[in-house]
Amino acid sequence: MSGTQRDFNEVYGLKFEDLYVGRTASASRTISEADILMFAGVSGDTNPVHLDGEFAASTMFGGRIAHGMLSAGLISAVFGTRLPGPGCIYLSQSLKFKAPVKIGDTVVARVTVTELKNEKRRAIFSTVCSVGDQIVLDGEAEILVPRRK
Amino acid sequence: MSGTQRDFNEVYGLKFEDLYVGRTASASRTISEADILMFAGVSGDTNPVHLDGEFAASTMFGGRIAHGMLSAGLISAVFGTRLPGPGCIYLSQSLKFKAPVKIGDTVVARVTVTELKNEKRRAIFSTVCSVGDQIVLDGEAEILVPRRK
């Protein structure tokens, strides 16, 4: 193999055989005003509850909140980079938005294997985002995971 | 009222009474490389299938694909800005990722009222993202919608 030829085995993530019920991983992020502005730009979701502090102060939230899909993006990041990581295919995700996320909140997104469907190499995960002790988002995901060659 | 005092009625979106089964709205966006880079930055999802063209070419997708949650963000944008618009509260969303979105694809996100739960002022929507005739994402959402005062 030439020194410049790429071996994608080093890029690929975990295999189906590496998973077990209870295996878990997380990612976390302190949500900044810039994150909200960037998410508004990339999604087109310019709802003033995210962008307009005066309007947001008039709502039940009492101030600007992050887009729910920004927390969902953190779940996607755990799947795409940590558990299982590159090579997996995102099949489905359910999301229940339980509480708002405000600027300065640190969101922890955790995914945990709850079921393995061996014949279809699919893994079911619980997916929870929390700020401190408060669950802000929960749901379930189904991921197709490659087997070892 | 002073000339500078804000009247948030002009900011608020549709009310529960404005909704009916079948009412629909959409938003669309041509997905650029910059969108994918921005979404990777804001979510932390740096899976190489999104960022590394050589790795992505070695996968079943044959090239870089957009994050599924980027399409989900377009659904959020329709709810947050068009139907119902500001003032609504996102309660839940299910997402089934059906096909990949590539750079240059124009994603149309459409939401359609399928059921109204009057006593709880909740609206159920079907949510579909498509590229041409291909559905890339489908699911269902539940939204809490304010009533008229």
CSV table of C-alpha atoms in Angstrom, one decimal:
chain,number,residue,atom,x,y,z
A,1,MET,CA,0.0,0.0,0.0
A,2,SER,CA,1.5,3.4,-0.9
A,3,GLY,CA,2.1,5.8,2.0
A,4,THR,CA,-0.6,8.2,0.7
A,5,GLN,CA,-3.3,5.6,0.0
A,6,ARG,CA,-6.0,6.0,2.6
A,7,ASP,CA,-7.2,3.1,4.8
A,8,PHE,CA,-10.8,4.0,5.8
A,9,ASN,CA,-10.8,1.3,8.5
A,10,GLU,CA,-9.2,3.9,10.8
A,11,VAL,CA,-12.1,6.3,10.0
A,12,TYR,CA,-14.9,3.8,10.6
A,13,GLY,CA,-16.6,3.7,14.0
A,14,LEU,CA,-17.8,0.8,16.1
A,15,LYS,CA,-19.3,-2.4,14.6
A,16,PHE,CA,-22.5,-4.1,15.5
A,17,GLU,CA,-20.5,-6.7,17.4
A,18,ASP,CA,-19.1,-4.0,19.7
A,19,LEU,CA,-22.5,-2.9,20.9
A,20,TYR,CA,-24.3,-4.3,24.0
A,21,VAL,CA,-27.4,-3.2,25.8
A,22,GLY,CA,-26.4,-0.5,28.2
A,23,ARG,CA,-23.5,0.8,26.2
A,24,THR,CA,-23.6,4.6,26.4
A,25,ALA,CA,-21.9,7.7,25.2
A,26,SER,CA,-22.5,11.4,25.5
A,27,ALA,CA,-21.5,14.8,24.1
A,28,SER,CA,-22.0,18.2,25.7
A,29,ARG,CA,-22.1,21.8,24.7
A,30,THR,CA,-22.7,25.1,26.4
A,31,ILE,CA,-25.3,26.8,24.1
A,32,SER,CA,-24.1,30.3,23.1
A,33,GLU,CA,-26.0,33.1,21.4
A,34,ALA,CA,-23.8,32.4,18.4
A,35,ASP,CA,-25.0,28.8,18.2
A,36,ILE,CA,-28.6,30.1,18.1
A,37,LEU,CA,-27.8,32.6,15.4
A,38,MET,CA,-26.0,30.0,13.4
A,39,PHE,CA,-28.8,27.5,13.7
A,40,ALA,CA,-31.3,30.1,12.6
A,41,GLY,CA,-29.2,30.8,9.6
A,42,VAL,CA,-28.7,27.2,8.5
A,43,SER,CA,-32.3,26.1,9.2
A,44,GLY,CA,-34.1,29.3,8.3
A,45,ASP,CA,-36.0,29.0,11.6
A,46,THR,CA,-36.0,32.7,12.5
A,47,ASN,CA,-38.9,32.4,15.0
A,48,PRO,CA,-38.4,35.5,17.3
A,49,VAL,CA,-38.5,33.4,20.4
A,50,HIS,CA,-35.0,32.5,19.4
A,51,LEU,CA,-33.8,35.8,18.1
A,52,ASP,CA,-35.8,38.7,19.6
A,53,GLY,CA,-35.1,39.1,23.3
A,54,GLU,CA,-38.0,41.6,23.8
A,55,PHE,CA,-40.6,39.3,22.1
A,56,ALA,CA,-39.1,36.3,23.9
A,57,ALA,CA,-39.4,38.1,27.3
A,58,SER,CA,-43.2,38.5,26.6
A,59,THR,CA,-43.7,34.7,26.2
A,60,MET,CA,-44.1,32.0,28.8
A,61,PHE,CA,-40.3,31.3,28.4
A,62,GLY,CA,-39.4,34.7,29.8
A,63,GLY,CA,-36.5,35.0,27.4
A,64,ARG,CA,-34.8,33.7,24.3
A,65,ILE,CA,-34.6,29.9,24.0
A,66,ALA,CA,-32.5,27.7,21.7
A,67,HIS,CA,-34.1,25.8,18.8
A,68,GLY,CA,-35.2,22.3,19.9
A,69,MET,CA,-33.5,20.9,16.9
A,70,LEU,CA,-30.2,22.3,18.1
A,71,SER,CA,-30.3,19.8,21.0
A,72,ALA,CA,-31.4,17.1,18.5
A,73,GLY,CA,-28.2,18.0,16.6
A,74,LEU,CA,-26.1,17.0,19.6
A,75,ILE,CA,-27.7,13.6,19.6
A,76,SER,CA,-26.8,13.2,16.0
A,77,ALA,CA,-23.3,14.2,16.9
A,78,VAL,CA,-23.0,11.4,19.4
A,79,PHE,CA,-24.2,8.9,16.9
A,80,GLY,CA,-22.0,10.3,14.1
A,81,THR,CA,-18.8,10.6,16.0
A,82,ARG,CA,-18.8,8.4,19.1
A,83,LEU,CA,-21.4,5.6,19.4
A,84,PRO,CA,-21.4,3.9,17.0
A,85,GLY,CA,-19.5,6.6,14.9
A,86,PRO,CA,-18.7,6.8,11.2
A,87,GLY,CA,-20.3,4.1,9.1
A,88,CYS,CA,-23.6,3.9,10.9
A,89,ILE,CA,-26.8,4.9,9.2
A,90,TYR,CA,-29.5,7.0,11.0
A,91,LEU,CA,-32.9,5.4,10.4
A,92,SER,CA,-35.2,7.2,12.7
A,93,GLN,CA,-35.4,9.4,15.7
A,94,SER,CA,-38.3,10.5,18.0
A,95,LEU,CA,-38.0,13.7,20.0
A,96,LYS,CA,-40.1,15.0,22.9
A,97,PHE,CA,-39.3,18.5,23.8
A,98,LYS,CA,-39.7,18.7,27.6
A,99,ALA,CA,-38.2,22.0,28.7
A,100,PRO,CA,-36.5,25.0,27.1
A,101,VAL,CA,-32.8,25.5,26.7
A,102,LYS,CA,-31.5,29.0,27.3
A,103,ILE,CA,-28.3,30.8,26.4
A,104,GLY,CA,-25.5,29.6,28.7
A,105,ASP,CA,-27.1,26.3,29.5
A,106,THR,CA,-24.8,23.2,29.1
A,107,VAL,CA,-26.7,20.5,27.3
A,108,VAL,CA,-25.5,16.9,27.7
A,109,ALA,CA,-26.8,14.5,25.0
A,110,ARG,CA,-26.6,10.9,26.0
A,111,VAL,CA,-27.4,7.8,24.0
A,112,THR,CA,-27.7,4.3,25.4
A,113,VAL,CA,-28.3,1.0,23.6
A,114,THR,CA,-31.6,-0.4,24.7
A,115,GLU,CA,-32.1,-3.2,22.2
A,116,LEU,CA,-30.1,-5.0,19.5
A,117,LYS,CA,-31.8,-6.6,16.5
A,118,ASN,CA,-29.1,-8.9,15.3
A,119,GLU,CA,-30.7,-10.3,12.1
A,120,LYS,CA,-31.2,-6.7,10.8
A,121,ARG,CA,-28.0,-5.3,12.5
A,122,ARG,CA,-30.1,-2.5,13.9
A,123,ALA,CA,-29.6,-0.9,17.3
A,124,ILE,CA,-32.2,0.9,19.3
A,125,PHE,CA,-31.0,3.7,21.6
A,126,SER,CA,-32.6,5.9,24.2
A,127,THR,CA,-31.7,9.5,23.5
A,128,VAL,CA,-31.8,12.1,26.3
A,129,CYS,CA,-30.6,15.7,26.5
A,130,SER,CA,-30.4,17.3,29.9
A,131,VAL,CA,-29.4,20.5,31.5
A,132,GLY,CA,-28.3,19.8,35.0
A,133,ASP,CA,-30.9,17.5,36.5
A,134,GLN,CA,-33.6,18.6,34.0
A,135,ILE,CA,-34.4,16.5,31.0
A,136,VAL,CA,-35.0,18.9,28.1
A,137,LEU,CA,-35.4,16.4,25.3
A,138,ASP,CA,-36.0,12.6,25.2
A,139,GLY,CA,-36.7,10.1,22.6
A,140,GLU,CA,-35.6,7.0,20.8
A,141,ALA,CA,-33.5,6.3,17.8
A,142,GLU,CA,-32.9,3.3,15.4
A,143,ILE,CA,-29.5,3.0,13.8
A,144,LEU,CA,-28.2,0.6,11.2
A,145,VAL,CA,-24.7,-0.5,12.2
A,146,PRO,CA,-22.1,-2.3,10.0
A,147,ARG,CA,-20.8,-5.7,11.0
A,148,ARG,CA,-17.1,-6.7,11.0
A,149,LYS,CA,-15.9,-7.9,7.6
B,1,MET,CA,-49.4,53.7,23.4
B,2,SER,CA,-46.1,55.4,22.6
B,3,GLY,CA,-44.8,55.2,19.1
B,4,THR,CA,-41.8,53.1,20.2
B,5,GLN,CA,-43.7,50.7,22.4
B,6,ARG,CA,-43.9,47.3,20.8
B,7,ASP,CA,-47.1,45.5,20.0
B,8,PHE,CA,-46.3,41.8,19.9
B,9,ASN,CA,-49.6,40.9,18.2
B,10,GLU,CA,-48.0,41.8,14.9
B,11,VAL,CA,-45.2,39.2,15.7
B,12,TYR,CA,-47.4,36.4,16.8
B,13,GLY,CA,-48.4,33.7,14.3
B,14,LEU,CA,-51.6,31.9,13.6
B,15,LYS,CA,-54.0,30.9,16.4
B,16,PHE,CA,-55.6,27.5,17.1
B,17,GLU,CA,-58.8,28.8,15.5
B,18,ASP,CA,-57.0,29.5,12.2
B,19,LEU,CA,-56.1,25.9,11.8
B,20,TYR,CA,-58.1,23.2,10.0
B,21,VAL,CA,-57.3,19.7,8.9
B,22,GLY,CA,-55.5,19.9,5.5
B,23,ARG,CA,-54.0,23.4,6.1
B,24,THR,CA,-50.4,23.2,4.8
B,25,ALA,CA,-47.3,25.2,4.4
B,26,SER,CA,-43.8,24.6,3.2
B,27,ALA,CA,-40.2,26.0,3.1
B,28,SER,CA,-37.5,25.0,0.7
B,29,ARG,CA,-33.7,25.3,0.5
B,30,THR,CA,-31.0,24.2,-1.8
B,31,ILE,CA,-28.4,22.5,0.4
B,32,SER,CA,-25.0,23.9,0.0
B,33,GLU,CA,-21.6,22.8,1.1
B,34,ALA,CA,-21.6,25.8,3.5
B,35,ASP,CA,-24.8,24.6,5.1
B,36,ILE,CA,-23.2,21.2,5.9
B,37,LEU,CA,-20.1,22.8,7.3
B,38,MET,CA,-22.2,25.2,9.4
B,39,PHE,CA,-24.4,22.4,10.7
B,40,ALA,CA,-21.3,20.4,11.5
B,41,GLY,CA,-20.0,23.3,13.5
B,42,VAL,CA,-23.1,24.1,15.4
B,43,SER,CA,-24.0,20.5,16.2
B,44,GLY,CA,-20.5,19.0,16.6
B,45,ASP,CA,-21.5,16.2,14.2
B,46,THR,CA,-18.3,16.0,12.3
B,47,ASN,CA,-19.0,12.5,10.9
B,48,PRO,CA,-16.8,12.2,7.8
B,49,VAL,CA,-19.7,11.1,5.7
B,50,HIS,CA,-20.7,14.8,5.8
B,51,LEU,CA,-17.2,16.4,5.6
B,52,ASP,CA,-14.7,14.0,3.9
B,53,GLY,CA,-15.4,13.5,0.3
B,54,GLU,CA,-13.0,10.6,-0.1
B,55,PHE,CA,-14.4,8.7,2.9
B,56,ALA,CA,-17.9,9.5,1.8
B,57,ALA,CA,-17.2,8.2,-1.7
B,58,SER,CA,-16.2,4.8,-0.2
B,59,THR,CA,-19.6,4.4,1.5
B,60,MET,CA,-22.9,3.2,0.1
B,61,PHE,CA,-23.9,6.9,-0.4
B,62,GLY,CA,-21.1,7.4,-3.0
B,63,GLY,CA,-20.4,10.9,-1.8
B,64,ARG,CA,-21.0,13.5,0.9
B,65,ILE,CA,-24.5,13.7,2.4
B,66,ALA,CA,-26.2,16.4,4.5
B,67,HIS,CA,-27.0,15.7,8.1
B,68,GLY,CA,-30.5,14.4,8.5
B,69,MET,CA,-31.1,16.9,11.3
B,70,LEU,CA,-30.5,19.7,8.7
B,71,SER,CA,-33.7,18.6,6.9
B,72,ALA,CA,-35.4,18.4,10.3
B,73,GLY,CA,-34.4,22.0,10.9
B,74,LEU,CA,-36.3,23.0,7.8
B,75,ILE,CA,-39.5,21.4,9.3
B,76,SER,CA,-38.8,23.4,12.5
B,77,ALA,CA,-38.5,26.5,10.3
B,78,VAL,CA,-42.0,26.0,8.8
B,79,PHE,CA,-43.5,25.6,12.3
B,80,GLY,CA,-41.6,28.6,13.7
B,81,THR,CA,-42.2,31.0,10.9
B,82,ARG,CA,-45.2,30.0,8.8
B,83,LEU,CA,-47.6,27.5,10.1
B,84,PRO,CA,-48.5,28.2,12.9
B,85,GLY,CA,-45.6,30.6,13.4
B,86,PRO,CA,-44.4,32.6,16.4
B,87,GLY,CA,-46.2,31.7,19.7
B,88,CYS,CA,-46.5,28.0,19.0
B,89,ILE,CA,-44.7,25.5,21.2
B,90,TYR,CA,-43.0,22.4,19.7
B,91,LEU,CA,-44.0,19.4,21.8
B,92,SER,CA,-42.7,16.4,19.8
B,93,GLN,CA,-41.4,15.3,16.4
B,94,SER,CA,-40.8,11.9,14.9
B,95,LEU,CA,-38.3,11.5,12.0
B,96,LYS,CA,-37.8,8.7,9.6
B,97,PHE,CA,-34.7,9.2,7.4
B,98,LYS,CA,-35.7,7.6,4.1
B,99,ALA,CA,-33.0,8.8,1.6
B,100,PRO,CA,-29.9,10.9,1.6
B,101,VAL,CA,-29.7,14.6,0.7
B,102,LYS,CA,-26.7,15.6,-1.3
B,103,ILE,CA,-25.0,19.0,-2.0
B,104,GLY,CA,-27.1,20.9,-4.5
B,105,ASP,CA,-30.4,19.1,-3.7
B,106,THR,CA,-33.3,21.3,-3.1
B,107,VAL,CA,-35.2,20.1,0.0
B,108,VAL,CA,-38.9,21.0,0.3
B,109,ALA,CA,-40.2,20.7,3.9
B,110,ARG,CA,-44.0,20.5,4.1
B,111,VAL,CA,-46.2,20.3,7.1
B,112,THR,CA,-49.9,19.6,7.0
B,113,VAL,CA,-52.5,19.6,9.8
B,114,THR,CA,-53.9,16.0,10.2
B,115,GLU,CA,-55.7,16.3,13.5
B,116,LEU,CA,-56.8,19.1,15.9
B,117,LYS,CA,-57.2,18.3,19.7
B,118,ASN,CA,-59.4,21.2,20.7
B,119,GLU,CA,-59.6,20.7,24.4
B,120,LYS,CA,-55.8,20.8,24.7
B,121,ARG,CA,-55.3,23.2,21.7
B,122,ARG,CA,-52.8,20.8,20.2
B,123,ALA,CA,-52.4,20.2,16.5
B,124,ILE,CA,-50.9,17.1,14.9
B,125,PHE,CA,-49.0,17.6,11.6
B,126,SER,CA,-47.6,15.3,9.0
B,127,THR,CA,-44.1,16.5,8.2
B,128,VAL,CA,-42.4,15.5,5.0
B,129,CYS,CA,-39.2,16.6,3.4
B,130,SER,CA,-38.7,15.7,-0.3
B,131,VAL,CA,-36.1,16.2,-3.1
B,132,GLY,CA,-38.0,16.2,-6.3
B,133,ASP,CA,-40.4,13.2,-6.1
B,134,GLN,CA,-38.3,11.4,-3.5
B,135,ILE,CA,-39.3,11.6,0.1
B,136,VAL,CA,-36.1,12.0,2.2
B,137,LEU,CA,-37.7,12.4,5.6
B,138,ASP,CA,-41.1,11.8,7.0
B,139,GLY,CA,-42.7,12.0,10.4
B,140,GLU,CA,-45.3,13.6,12.6
B,141,ALA,CA,-45.2,16.5,15.0
B,142,GLU,CA,-47.4,17.8,17.8
B,143,ILE,CA,-47.6,21.5,18.4
B,144,LEU,CA,-49.3,23.5,21.1
B,145,VAL,CA,-51.0,26.5,19.5
B,146,PRO,CA,-52.3,29.6,21.3
B,147,ARG,CA,-56.0,30.6,21.2
B,148,ARG,CA,-57.3,34.0,20.3
B,149,LYS,CA,-57.6,36.2,23.4
